[in-house]
PDB file of C-alpha atoms and ligand atoms in Angstrom:
ATOM      1  CA  UNK N   1       0.000   0.000   0.000  1.00  0.00           C
ATOM      2  CA  UNK N   2       1.118   3.494  -0.869  1.00  0.00           C
ATOM      3  CA  UNK N   3      -0.879   6.518   0.258  1.00  0.00           C
ATOM      4  CA  UNK N   4      -0.850  10.211  -0.466  1.00  0.00           C
ATOM      5  CA  UNK N   5      -3.034  11.964   2.061  1.00  0.00           C
ATOM      6  CA  UNK N   6      -1.461  15.351   2.515  1.00  0.00           C
ATOM      7  CA  UNK N   7      -2.365  16.808  -0.815  1.00  0.00           C
ATOM      8  CA  UNK N   8      -3.727  20.096  -2.135  1.00  0.00           C
ATOM      9  CA  UNK N   9      -5.764  20.515  -5.296  1.00  0.00           C
ATOM     10  CA  UNK N  10      -4.200  23.923  -5.986  1.00  0.00           C
ATOM     11  CA  UNK N  11      -1.052  25.959  -5.407  1.00  0.00           C
ATOM     12  CA  UNK N  12      -0.899  28.453  -2.496  1.00  0.00           C
ATOM     13  CA  UNK N  13      -1.199  31.467  -4.783  1.00  0.00           C
ATOM     14  CA  UNK N  14      -3.633  34.227  -5.487  1.00  0.00           C
ATOM     15  CA  UNK N  15      -6.181  33.397  -8.140  1.00  0.00           C
ATOM     16  CA  UNK N  16      -6.303  29.690  -7.288  1.00  0.00           C
ATOM     17  CA  UNK N  17     -10.050  29.809  -6.809  1.00  0.00           C
ATOM     18  CA  UNK N  18     -12.253  26.900  -5.796  1.00  0.00           C
ATOM     19  CA  UNK N  19     -14.194  27.329  -9.053  1.00  0.00           C
ATOM     20  CA  UNK N  20     -11.053  26.720 -11.054  1.00  0.00           C
ATOM     21  CA  UNK N  21      -9.492  23.858  -9.045  1.00  0.00           C
ATOM     22  CA  UNK N  22     -12.283  21.969  -7.300  1.00  0.00           C
ATOM     23  CA  UNK N  23     -13.420  20.381 -10.524  1.00  0.00           C
ATOM     24  CA  UNK N  24     -13.850  16.789 -11.707  1.00  0.00           C
ATOM     25  CA  UNK N  25     -11.215  17.426 -14.414  1.00  0.00           C
ATOM     26  CA  UNK N  26      -8.617  18.530 -11.878  1.00  0.00           C
ATOM     27  CA  UNK N  27      -9.372  15.552  -9.628  1.00  0.00           C
ATOM     28  CA  UNK N  28      -8.944  13.273 -12.655  1.00  0.00           C
ATOM     29  CA  UNK N  29      -5.455  14.702 -13.197  1.00  0.00           C
ATOM     30  CA  UNK N  30      -4.534  13.814  -9.597  1.00  0.00           C
ATOM     31  CA  UNK N  31      -6.055  10.326  -9.917  1.00  0.00           C
ATOM     32  CA  UNK N  32      -4.136   9.687 -13.144  1.00  0.00           C
ATOM     33  CA  UNK N  33      -0.883  10.831 -11.496  1.00  0.00           C
ATOM     34  CA  UNK N  34      -1.597   8.568  -8.502  1.00  0.00           C
ATOM     35  CA  UNK N  35      -2.245   5.562 -10.748  1.00  0.00           C
ATOM     36  CA  UNK N  36       1.036   6.199 -12.507  1.00  0.00           C
ATOM     37  CA  UNK N  37       2.923   6.443  -9.207  1.00  0.00           C
ATOM     38  CA  UNK N  38       1.279   3.296  -7.807  1.00  0.00           C
ATOM     39  CA  UNK N  39      -0.484   5.287  -5.057  1.00  0.00           C
ATOM     40  CA  UNK N  40      -3.639   3.367  -4.115  1.00  0.00           C
ATOM     41  CA  UNK N  41      -5.001   5.648  -1.424  1.00  0.00           C
ATOM     42  CA  UNK N  42      -5.398   9.272  -2.351  1.00  0.00           C
ATOM     43  CA  UNK N  43      -6.919  11.983  -0.202  1.00  0.00           C
ATOM     44  CA  UNK N  44      -7.090  15.738  -0.295  1.00  0.00           C
ATOM     45  CA  UNK N  45      -6.316  17.987   2.660  1.00  0.00           C
ATOM     46  CA  UNK N  46      -6.912  21.588   1.689  1.00  0.00           C
ATOM     47  CA  UNK N  47      -5.510  24.305   3.991  1.00  0.00           C
ATOM     48  CA  UNK N  48      -8.110  25.217   6.593  1.00  0.00           C
ATOM     49  CA  UNK N  49      -7.242  28.912   6.310  1.00  0.00           C
ATOM     50  CA  UNK N  50      -8.630  29.027   2.789  1.00  0.00           C
ATOM     51  CA  UNK N  51     -12.126  28.576   4.226  1.00  0.00           C
ATOM     52  CA  UNK N  52     -14.241  31.301   5.809  1.00  0.00           C
ATOM     53  CA  UNK N  53     -15.013  29.042   8.787  1.00  0.00           C
ATOM     54  CA  UNK N  54     -11.321  29.198   9.812  1.00  0.00           C
ATOM     55  CA  UNK N  55     -11.785  32.822  10.852  1.00  0.00           C
ATOM     56  CA  UNK N  56     -13.731  31.529  13.861  1.00  0.00           C
ATOM     57  CA  UNK N  57     -10.397  30.055  15.013  1.00  0.00           C
ATOM     58  CA  UNK N  58      -7.949  32.821  14.184  1.00  0.00           C
ATOM     59  CA  UNK N  59      -7.948  36.232  12.531  1.00  0.00           C
ATOM     60  CA  UNK N  60      -4.360  36.395  11.382  1.00  0.00           C
ATOM     61  CA  UNK N  61      -4.068  38.846   8.444  1.00  0.00           C
ATOM     62  CA  UNK N  62      -2.854  36.038   6.156  1.00  0.00           C
ATOM     63  CA  UNK N  63      -5.933  34.016   7.050  1.00  0.00           C
ATOM     64  CA  UNK N  64      -8.238  37.008   6.552  1.00  0.00           C
ATOM     65  CA  UNK N  65      -6.780  37.408   3.083  1.00  0.00           C
ATOM     66  CA  UNK N  66      -7.127  33.714   2.165  1.00  0.00           C
ATOM     67  CA  UNK N  67     -10.382  32.656   3.833  1.00  0.00           C
ATOM     68  CA  UNK N  68     -12.592  32.831   0.740  1.00  0.00           C
ATOM     69  CA  UNK N  69     -14.182  29.408   0.310  1.00  0.00           C
ATOM     70  CA  UNK N  70     -16.877  27.476   2.089  1.00  0.00           C
ATOM     71  CA  UNK N  71     -15.658  24.432   4.007  1.00  0.00           C
ATOM     72  CA  UNK N  72     -18.939  22.543   3.610  1.00  0.00           C
ATOM     73  CA  UNK N  73     -18.996  23.058  -0.152  1.00  0.00           C
ATOM     74  CA  UNK N  74     -15.427  21.648  -0.242  1.00  0.00           C
ATOM     75  CA  UNK N  75     -16.462  18.604   1.810  1.00  0.00           C
ATOM     76  CA  UNK N  76     -19.452  18.001  -0.426  1.00  0.00           C
ATOM     77  CA  UNK N  77     -17.319  18.302  -3.547  1.00  0.00           C
ATOM     78  CA  UNK N  78     -14.636  15.883  -2.302  1.00  0.00           C
ATOM     79  CA  UNK N  79     -17.247  13.382  -1.122  1.00  0.00           C
ATOM     80  CA  UNK N  80     -18.504  13.207  -4.699  1.00  0.00           C
ATOM     81  CA  UNK N  81     -15.058  12.076  -5.904  1.00  0.00           C
ATOM     82  CA  UNK N  82     -12.986   8.906  -5.253  1.00  0.00           C
ATOM     83  CA  UNK N  83     -10.693  10.969  -2.964  1.00  0.00           C
ATOM     84  CA  UNK N  84     -10.593  10.553   0.783  1.00  0.00           C
ATOM     85  CA  UNK N  85     -11.714  13.690   2.568  1.00  0.00           C
ATOM     86  CA  UNK N  86      -9.132  15.406   4.716  1.00  0.00           C
ATOM     87  CA  UNK N  87      -8.130  18.887   5.741  1.00  0.00           C
ATOM     88  CA  UNK N  88      -4.810  20.410   6.777  1.00  0.00           C
ATOM     89  CA  UNK N  89      -5.600  22.262   9.964  1.00  0.00           C
ATOM     90  CA  UNK N  90      -3.169  24.531  11.784  1.00  0.00           C
ATOM     91  CA  UNK N  91      -2.875  24.066  15.511  1.00  0.00           C
ATOM     92  CA  UNK N  92      -4.029  27.414  16.909  1.00  0.00           C
ATOM     93  CA  UNK N  93      -3.147  27.654  20.599  1.00  0.00           C
ATOM     94  CA  UNK N  94      -6.181  28.778  22.583  1.00  0.00           C
ATOM     95  CA  UNK N  95      -8.640  27.783  19.829  1.00  0.00           C
ATOM     96  CA  UNK N  96      -8.749  24.076  20.685  1.00  0.00           C
ATOM     97  CA  UNK N  97     -12.464  24.073  21.431  1.00  0.00           C
ATOM     98  CA  UNK N  98     -13.393  25.868  18.220  1.00  0.00           C
ATOM     99  CA  UNK N  99     -11.079  23.581  16.251  1.00  0.00           C
ATOM    100  CA  UNK N 100     -12.695  20.482  17.746  1.00  0.00           C
ATOM    101  CA  UNK N 101     -16.119  21.863  16.799  1.00  0.00           C
ATOM    102  CA  UNK N 102     -15.102  22.742  13.255  1.00  0.00           C
ATOM    103  CA  UNK N 103     -13.561  19.300  12.683  1.00  0.00           C
ATOM    104  CA  UNK N 104     -16.202  17.312  14.547  1.00  0.00           C
ATOM    105  CA  UNK N 105     -19.051  18.826  12.529  1.00  0.00           C
ATOM    106  CA  UNK N 106     -17.765  17.285   9.280  1.00  0.00           C
ATOM    107  CA  UNK N 107     -17.183  13.729   8.012  1.00  0.00           C
ATOM    108  CA  UNK N 108     -13.449  13.850   7.473  1.00  0.00           C
ATOM    109  CA  UNK N 109     -11.561  10.626   6.818  1.00  0.00           C
ATOM    110  CA  UNK N 110      -8.532  12.172   8.522  1.00  0.00           C
ATOM    111  CA  UNK N 111      -7.206  15.507   9.711  1.00  0.00           C
ATOM    112  CA  UNK N 112      -3.632  16.612   9.116  1.00  0.00           C
ATOM    113  CA  UNK N 113      -2.413  18.835  11.960  1.00  0.00           C
ATOM    114  CA  UNK N 114       0.253  21.422  11.191  1.00  0.00           C
ATOM    115  CA  UNK N 115       2.447  23.977  12.863  1.00  0.00           C
ATOM    116  CA  UNK N 116       3.378  26.766  10.457  1.00  0.00           C
ATOM    117  CA  UNK N 117       3.173  29.715  12.873  1.00  0.00           C
ATOM    118  CA  UNK N 118       4.971  30.658  16.058  1.00  0.00           C
ATOM    119  CA  UNK N 119       2.857  33.498  17.380  1.00  0.00           C
ATOM    120  CA  UNK N 120       2.149  35.847  14.464  1.00  0.00           C
ATOM    121  CA  UNK N 121       5.209  34.752  12.479  1.00  0.00           C
ATOM    122  CA  UNK N 122       5.631  31.665  10.322  1.00  0.00           C
ATOM    123  CA  UNK N 123       8.532  29.268   9.878  1.00  0.00           C
ATOM    124  CA  UNK N 124       7.800  28.731   6.172  1.00  0.00           C
ATOM    125  CA  UNK N 125       6.063  31.865   4.941  1.00  0.00           C
ATOM    126  CA  UNK N 126       7.935  34.816   3.414  1.00  0.00           C
ATOM    127  CA  UNK N 127       6.271  38.033   4.508  1.00  0.00           C
ATOM    128  CA  UNK N 128       5.620  36.565   7.959  1.00  0.00           C
ATOM    129  CA  UNK N 129       9.102  35.204   8.470  1.00  0.00           C
ATOM    130  CA  UNK N 130       9.918  34.316  12.083  1.00  0.00           C
ATOM    131  CA  UNK N 131      13.600  34.764  11.271  1.00  0.00           C
ATOM    132  CA  UNK N 132      13.120  38.502  10.754  1.00  0.00           C
ATOM    133  CA  UNK N 133      12.187  38.714  14.417  1.00  0.00           C
ATOM    134  CA  UNK N 134      14.642  36.289  15.937  1.00  0.00           C
ATOM    135  CA  UNK N 135      18.068  35.356  14.682  1.00  0.00           C
ATOM    136  CA  UNK N 136      18.608  32.847  17.480  1.00  0.00           C
ATOM    137  CA  UNK N 137      18.184  29.372  15.978  1.00  0.00           C
ATOM    138  CA  UNK N 138      18.046  27.668  19.376  1.00  0.00           C
ATOM    139  CA  UNK N 139      15.113  29.829  20.395  1.00  0.00           C
ATOM    140  CA  UNK N 140      13.208  29.388  17.119  1.00  0.00           C
ATOM    141  CA  UNK N 141      13.753  25.607  17.051  1.00  0.00           C
ATOM    142  CA  UNK N 142      12.835  25.224  20.721  1.00  0.00           C
ATOM    143  CA  UNK N 143       9.625  27.212  20.228  1.00  0.00           C
ATOM    144  CA  UNK N 144       8.785  25.297  17.062  1.00  0.00           C
ATOM    145  CA  UNK N 145       9.158  21.844  18.651  1.00  0.00           C
ATOM    146  CA  UNK N 146       7.227  22.978  21.736  1.00  0.00           C
ATOM    147  CA  UNK N 147       4.374  24.039  19.464  1.00  0.00           C
ATOM    148  CA  UNK N 148       4.631  20.696  17.640  1.00  0.00           C
ATOM    149  CA  UNK N 149       4.370  18.861  20.972  1.00  0.00           C
ATOM    150  CA  UNK N 150       1.301  20.945  21.889  1.00  0.00           C
ATOM    151  CA  UNK N 151      -0.201  20.222  18.476  1.00  0.00           C
ATOM    152  CA  UNK N 152       0.200  16.463  19.050  1.00  0.00           C
ATOM    153  CA  UNK N 153      -1.010  16.652  22.631  1.00  0.00           C
ATOM    154  CA  UNK N 154      -4.155  18.550  21.657  1.00  0.00           C
ATOM    155  CA  UNK N 155      -5.593  15.254  20.388  1.00  0.00           C
ATOM    156  CA  UNK N 156      -7.330  17.173  17.580  1.00  0.00           C
ATOM    157  CA  UNK N 157      -5.510  15.575  14.651  1.00  0.00           C
ATOM    158  CA  UNK N 158      -4.791  12.170  13.089  1.00  0.00           C
ATOM    159  CA  UNK N 159      -1.556  12.947  11.230  1.00  0.00           C
ATOM    160  CA  UNK N 160       1.212  15.324  12.269  1.00  0.00           C
ATOM    161  CA  UNK N 161       2.346  17.159   9.128  1.00  0.00           C
ATOM    162  CA  UNK N 162       5.963  17.832   8.070  1.00  0.00           C
ATOM    163  CA  UNK N 163       7.236  17.296  11.638  1.00  0.00           C
ATOM    164  CA  UNK N 164      10.479  19.282  11.356  1.00  0.00           C
ATOM    165  CA  UNK N 165       9.226  22.031   9.033  1.00  0.00           C
ATOM    166  CA  UNK N 166      11.401  24.553  10.914  1.00  0.00           C
ATOM    167  CA  UNK N 167      14.349  23.319   8.819  1.00  0.00           C
ATOM    168  CA  UNK N 168      12.619  24.217   5.509  1.00  0.00           C
ATOM    169  CA  UNK N 169      15.037  27.005   4.515  1.00  0.00           C
ATOM    170  CA  UNK N 170      18.160  24.907   5.116  1.00  0.00           C
ATOM    171  CA  UNK N 171      21.298  27.032   5.064  1.00  0.00           C
ATOM    172  CA  UNK N 172      19.309  30.116   3.998  1.00  0.00           C
ATOM    173  CA  UNK N 173      18.456  30.665   7.693  1.00  0.00           C
ATOM    174  CA  UNK N 174      20.448  30.152  10.915  1.00  0.00           C
ATOM    175  CA  UNK N 175      20.694  26.501  12.013  1.00  0.00           C
ATOM    176  CA  UNK N 176      21.301  25.284  15.562  1.00  0.00           C
ATOM    177  CA  UNK N 177      24.711  23.873  16.407  1.00  0.00           C
ATOM    178  CA  UNK N 178      25.329  20.342  17.651  1.00  0.00           C
ATOM    179  CA  UNK N 179      22.978  17.443  18.331  1.00  0.00           C
ATOM    180  CA  UNK N 180      19.390  18.152  17.275  1.00  0.00           C
ATOM    181  CA  UNK N 181      18.076  15.410  19.537  1.00  0.00           C
ATOM    182  CA  UNK N 182      17.585  17.962  22.307  1.00  0.00           C
ATOM    183  CA  UNK N 183      14.792  19.539  20.232  1.00  0.00           C
ATOM    184  CA  UNK N 184      13.306  16.263  19.012  1.00  0.00           C
ATOM    185  CA  UNK N 185      13.101  14.312  22.260  1.00  0.00           C
ATOM    186  CA  UNK N 186      10.357  16.247  24.124  1.00  0.00           C
ATOM    187  CA  UNK N 187       8.303  16.490  20.921  1.00  0.00           C
ATOM    188  CA  UNK N 188       8.507  12.752  20.206  1.00  0.00           C
ATOM    189  CA  UNK N 189       7.579  12.042  23.820  1.00  0.00           C
ATOM    190  CA  UNK N 190       4.395  14.110  23.375  1.00  0.00           C
ATOM    191  CA  UNK N 191       3.711  12.436  20.005  1.00  0.00           C
ATOM    192  CA  UNK N 192       4.049   8.943  21.463  1.00  0.00           C
ATOM    193  CA  UNK N 193       1.746   9.798  24.368  1.00  0.00           C
ATOM    194  CA  UNK N 194      -0.860  11.327  22.081  1.00  0.00           C
ATOM    195  CA  UNK N 195      -1.037   8.400  19.648  1.00  0.00           C
ATOM    196  CA  UNK N 196      -0.927  10.692  16.577  1.00  0.00           C
ATOM    197  CA  UNK N 197       0.683   9.343  13.381  1.00  0.00           C
ATOM    198  CA  UNK N 198       3.775  11.113  12.066  1.00  0.00           C
ATOM    199  CA  UNK N 199       3.948  12.095   8.432  1.00  0.00           C
ATOM    200  CA  UNK N 200       6.873  11.163   6.245  1.00  0.00           C
ATOM    201  CA  UNK N 201       6.679  13.876   3.603  1.00  0.00           C
ATOM    202  CA  UNK N 202       8.638  14.181   0.398  1.00  0.00           C
ATOM    203  CA  UNK N 203       7.829  17.918   0.199  1.00  0.00           C
ATOM    204  CA  UNK N 204      11.121  18.784   1.885  1.00  0.00           C
ATOM    205  CA  UNK N 205      12.928  17.449  -1.179  1.00  0.00           C
ATOM    206  CA  UNK N 206      11.323  20.253  -3.213  1.00  0.00           C
ATOM    207  CA  UNK N 207      12.365  22.930  -0.685  1.00  0.00           C
ATOM    208  CA  UNK N 208      15.761  24.608   0.025  1.00  0.00           C
ATOM    209  CA  UNK N 209      16.540  22.004   2.737  1.00  0.00           C
ATOM    210  CA  UNK N 210      16.392  19.260   0.084  1.00  0.00           C
ATOM    211  CA  UNK N 211      15.560  16.408   2.484  1.00  0.00           C
ATOM    212  CA  UNK N 212      12.563  14.436   3.663  1.00  0.00           C
ATOM    213  CA  UNK N 213      10.501  15.445   6.674  1.00  0.00           C
ATOM    214  CA  UNK N 214      11.265  14.328   9.330  1.00  0.00           C
ATOM    215  CA  UNK N 215      15.057  14.084   9.644  1.00  0.00           C
ATOM    216  CA  UNK N 216      16.496  10.661  10.345  1.00  0.00           C
ATOM    217  CA  UNK N 217      17.234  11.444  14.022  1.00  0.00           C
ATOM    218  CA  UNK N 218      13.623  12.434  14.583  1.00  0.00           C
ATOM    219  CA  UNK N 219      12.280   9.425  12.701  1.00  0.00           C
ATOM    220  CA  UNK N 220      14.499   7.044  14.688  1.00  0.00           C
ATOM    221  CA  UNK N 221      13.103   8.367  17.960  1.00  0.00           C
ATOM    222  CA  UNK N 222       9.587   7.834  16.582  1.00  0.00           C
ATOM    223  CA  UNK N 223      10.434   4.226  15.660  1.00  0.00           C
ATOM    224  CA  UNK N 224      11.878   3.603  19.146  1.00  0.00           C
ATOM    225  CA  UNK N 225       8.691   5.012  20.693  1.00  0.00           C
ATOM    226  CA  UNK N 226       6.441   2.884  18.455  1.00  0.00           C
ATOM    227  CA  UNK N 227       4.901   5.872  16.652  1.00  0.00           C
ATOM    228  CA  UNK N 228       3.111   4.928  13.389  1.00  0.00           C
ATOM    229  CA  UNK N 229       3.876   6.724  10.120  1.00  0.00           C
ATOM    230  CA  UNK N 230       1.705   8.168   7.361  1.00  0.00           C
ATOM    231  CA  UNK N 231       3.082   8.775   3.880  1.00  0.00           C
ATOM    232  CA  UNK N 232       2.441  11.913   1.803  1.00  0.00           C
ATOM    233  CA  UNK N 233       3.866  14.265  -0.810  1.00  0.00           C
ATOM    234  CA  UNK N 234       2.141  17.542   0.204  1.00  0.00           C
ATOM    235  CA  UNK N 235       1.474  17.954  -3.518  1.00  0.00           C
ATOM    236  CA  UNK N 236       0.041  21.253  -4.696  1.00  0.00           C
ATOM    237  CA  UNK N 237       0.079  20.088  -8.341  1.00  0.00           C
ATOM    238  CA  UNK N 238      -0.885  16.756  -9.961  1.00  0.00           C
ATOM    239  CA  UNK N 239       2.735  16.099 -10.980  1.00  0.00           C
ATOM    240  CA  UNK N 240       3.737  16.104  -7.305  1.00  0.00           C
ATOM    241  CA  UNK N 241       1.475  13.174  -6.365  1.00  0.00           C
ATOM    242  CA  UNK N 242       3.744  10.383  -5.127  1.00  0.00           C
ATOM    243  CA  UNK N 243       6.691  12.721  -5.650  1.00  0.00           C
ATOM    244  CA  UNK N 244      10.058  11.022  -4.911  1.00  0.00           C
ATOM    245  CA  UNK N 245       8.319   8.083  -3.240  1.00  0.00           C
ATOM    246  CA  UNK N 246      11.278   5.827  -4.010  1.00  0.00           C
ATOM    247  CA  UNK N 247      13.236   7.946  -1.480  1.00  0.00           C
ATOM    248  CA  UNK N 248      10.474   7.825   1.115  1.00  0.00           C
ATOM    249  CA  UNK N 249       9.921   4.076   0.759  1.00  0.00           C
ATOM    250  CA  UNK N 250      13.673   3.434   0.954  1.00  0.00           C
ATOM    251  CA  UNK N 251      13.867   5.652   4.028  1.00  0.00           C
ATOM    252  CA  UNK N 252      11.067   3.777   5.810  1.00  0.00           C
ATOM    253  CA  UNK N 253      12.591   0.413   4.782  1.00  0.00           C
ATOM    254  CA  UNK N 254      15.922   1.524   6.253  1.00  0.00           C
ATOM    255  CA  UNK N 255      14.211   2.470   9.486  1.00  0.00           C
ATOM    256  CA  UNK N 256      12.664  -0.992   9.645  1.00  0.00           C
ATOM    257  CA  UNK N 257       9.155   0.411   9.168  1.00  0.00           C
ATOM    258  CA  UNK N 258       7.029  -2.100   7.252  1.00  0.00           C
ATOM    259  CA  UNK N 259       3.565  -0.580   7.698  1.00  0.00           C
ATOM    260  CA  UNK N 260       1.890   2.754   7.065  1.00  0.00           C
ATOM    261  CA  UNK N 261      -1.364   4.278   8.273  1.00  0.00           C
ATOM    262  CA  UNK N 262      -4.573   4.145   6.274  1.00  0.00           C
ATOM    263  CA  UNK N 263      -7.566   6.238   7.327  1.00  0.00           C
ATOM    264  CA  UNK N 264     -11.303   6.111   6.868  1.00  0.00           C
ATOM    265  CA  UNK N 265     -13.786   8.254   8.817  1.00  0.00           C
ATOM    266  CA  UNK N 266     -11.025   9.081  11.277  1.00  0.00           C
ATOM    267  CA  UNK N 267     -10.370   5.405  12.017  1.00  0.00           C
ATOM    268  CA  UNK N 268      -6.808   4.270  11.499  1.00  0.00           C
ATOM    269  CA  UNK N 269      -5.415   0.929  10.471  1.00  0.00           C
ATOM    270  CA  UNK N 270      -1.962  -0.186   9.445  1.00  0.00           C
ATOM    271  CA  UNK N 271      -1.269  -1.579   5.974  1.00  0.00           C
ATOM    272  CA  UNK N 272       1.944  -3.116   4.608  1.00  0.00           C
ATOM    273  CA  UNK N 273       4.167  -0.493   2.997  1.00  0.00           C
ATOM    274  CA  UNK N 274       4.142  -0.903  -0.783  1.00  0.00           C
ATOM    275  CA  UNK N 275       6.778  -0.074  -3.306  1.00  0.00           C
ATOM    276  CA  UNK N 276       6.654   2.549  -5.988  1.00  0.00           C
ATOM    277  CA  UNK N 277       5.840   1.254  -9.465  1.00  0.00           C
ATOM    278  CA  UNK N 278       7.535   2.545 -12.611  1.00  0.00           C
TER     279      UNK N 278
HETATM  280 ZN1   ZN I 301       1.736  22.535   5.832  1.00  0.00          ZN
HETATM  281 ZN1   ZN I 302       0.170  21.107   2.996  1.00  0.00          ZN
END
């Protein structure tokens, strides 16, 4: 079994309207790409902040700008396709109750939980760059992994997205010195306690860091703690479906991981890890 659950039907740009991208033709392009990559389980997890309902959780200016679509219309559209229904939902500290309500009111197959923001600034978003406010990598990494631990502990999500996203810029931003385990350990402890699945994402290979999420040291701690893995590309285009899965499958094989998570109606089971065709 190969899955691709963390997937977007459109790029994160202006003009990528629901009318243009939430269409049967666009879904067909993703399904064709999945078939070619040998991905059997395909789901879509649109960013929550692109829906008006997200403004009940947070009124960050970036969200205000992007919250144009209706979440229920999205759910209805996806349910009329062969795709599993997911959503990528930011963990918003203090909005746990509202988040639980928003998620619980809809029939998602799974929810991908993400940390992109530390306070008002983001680790991966130019224009809201956390590094413009703090040049101290130890502080930024510590805060990021604390937020990740809180995200896991919230119990709101099924899959923890791009677990070490803070590294996204690679050498373009300051990096902490020495062993990174000191950042990973408390986060993995929270992850193991929470029971959330950790995403292995090939998206990092398309970013300046040029490596998979999470880093090997992080993944090894997850394996030791018995944390299950989910497999995704974080595609924003059909050609990214199953992107670089030979790397991800090899990585999981190397770690001794033989099973990945499959989701339906927020129930999880483990399936044997497949191999990429072609
Ligand atoms: Zn994300
Ligand atoms: Zn994403």
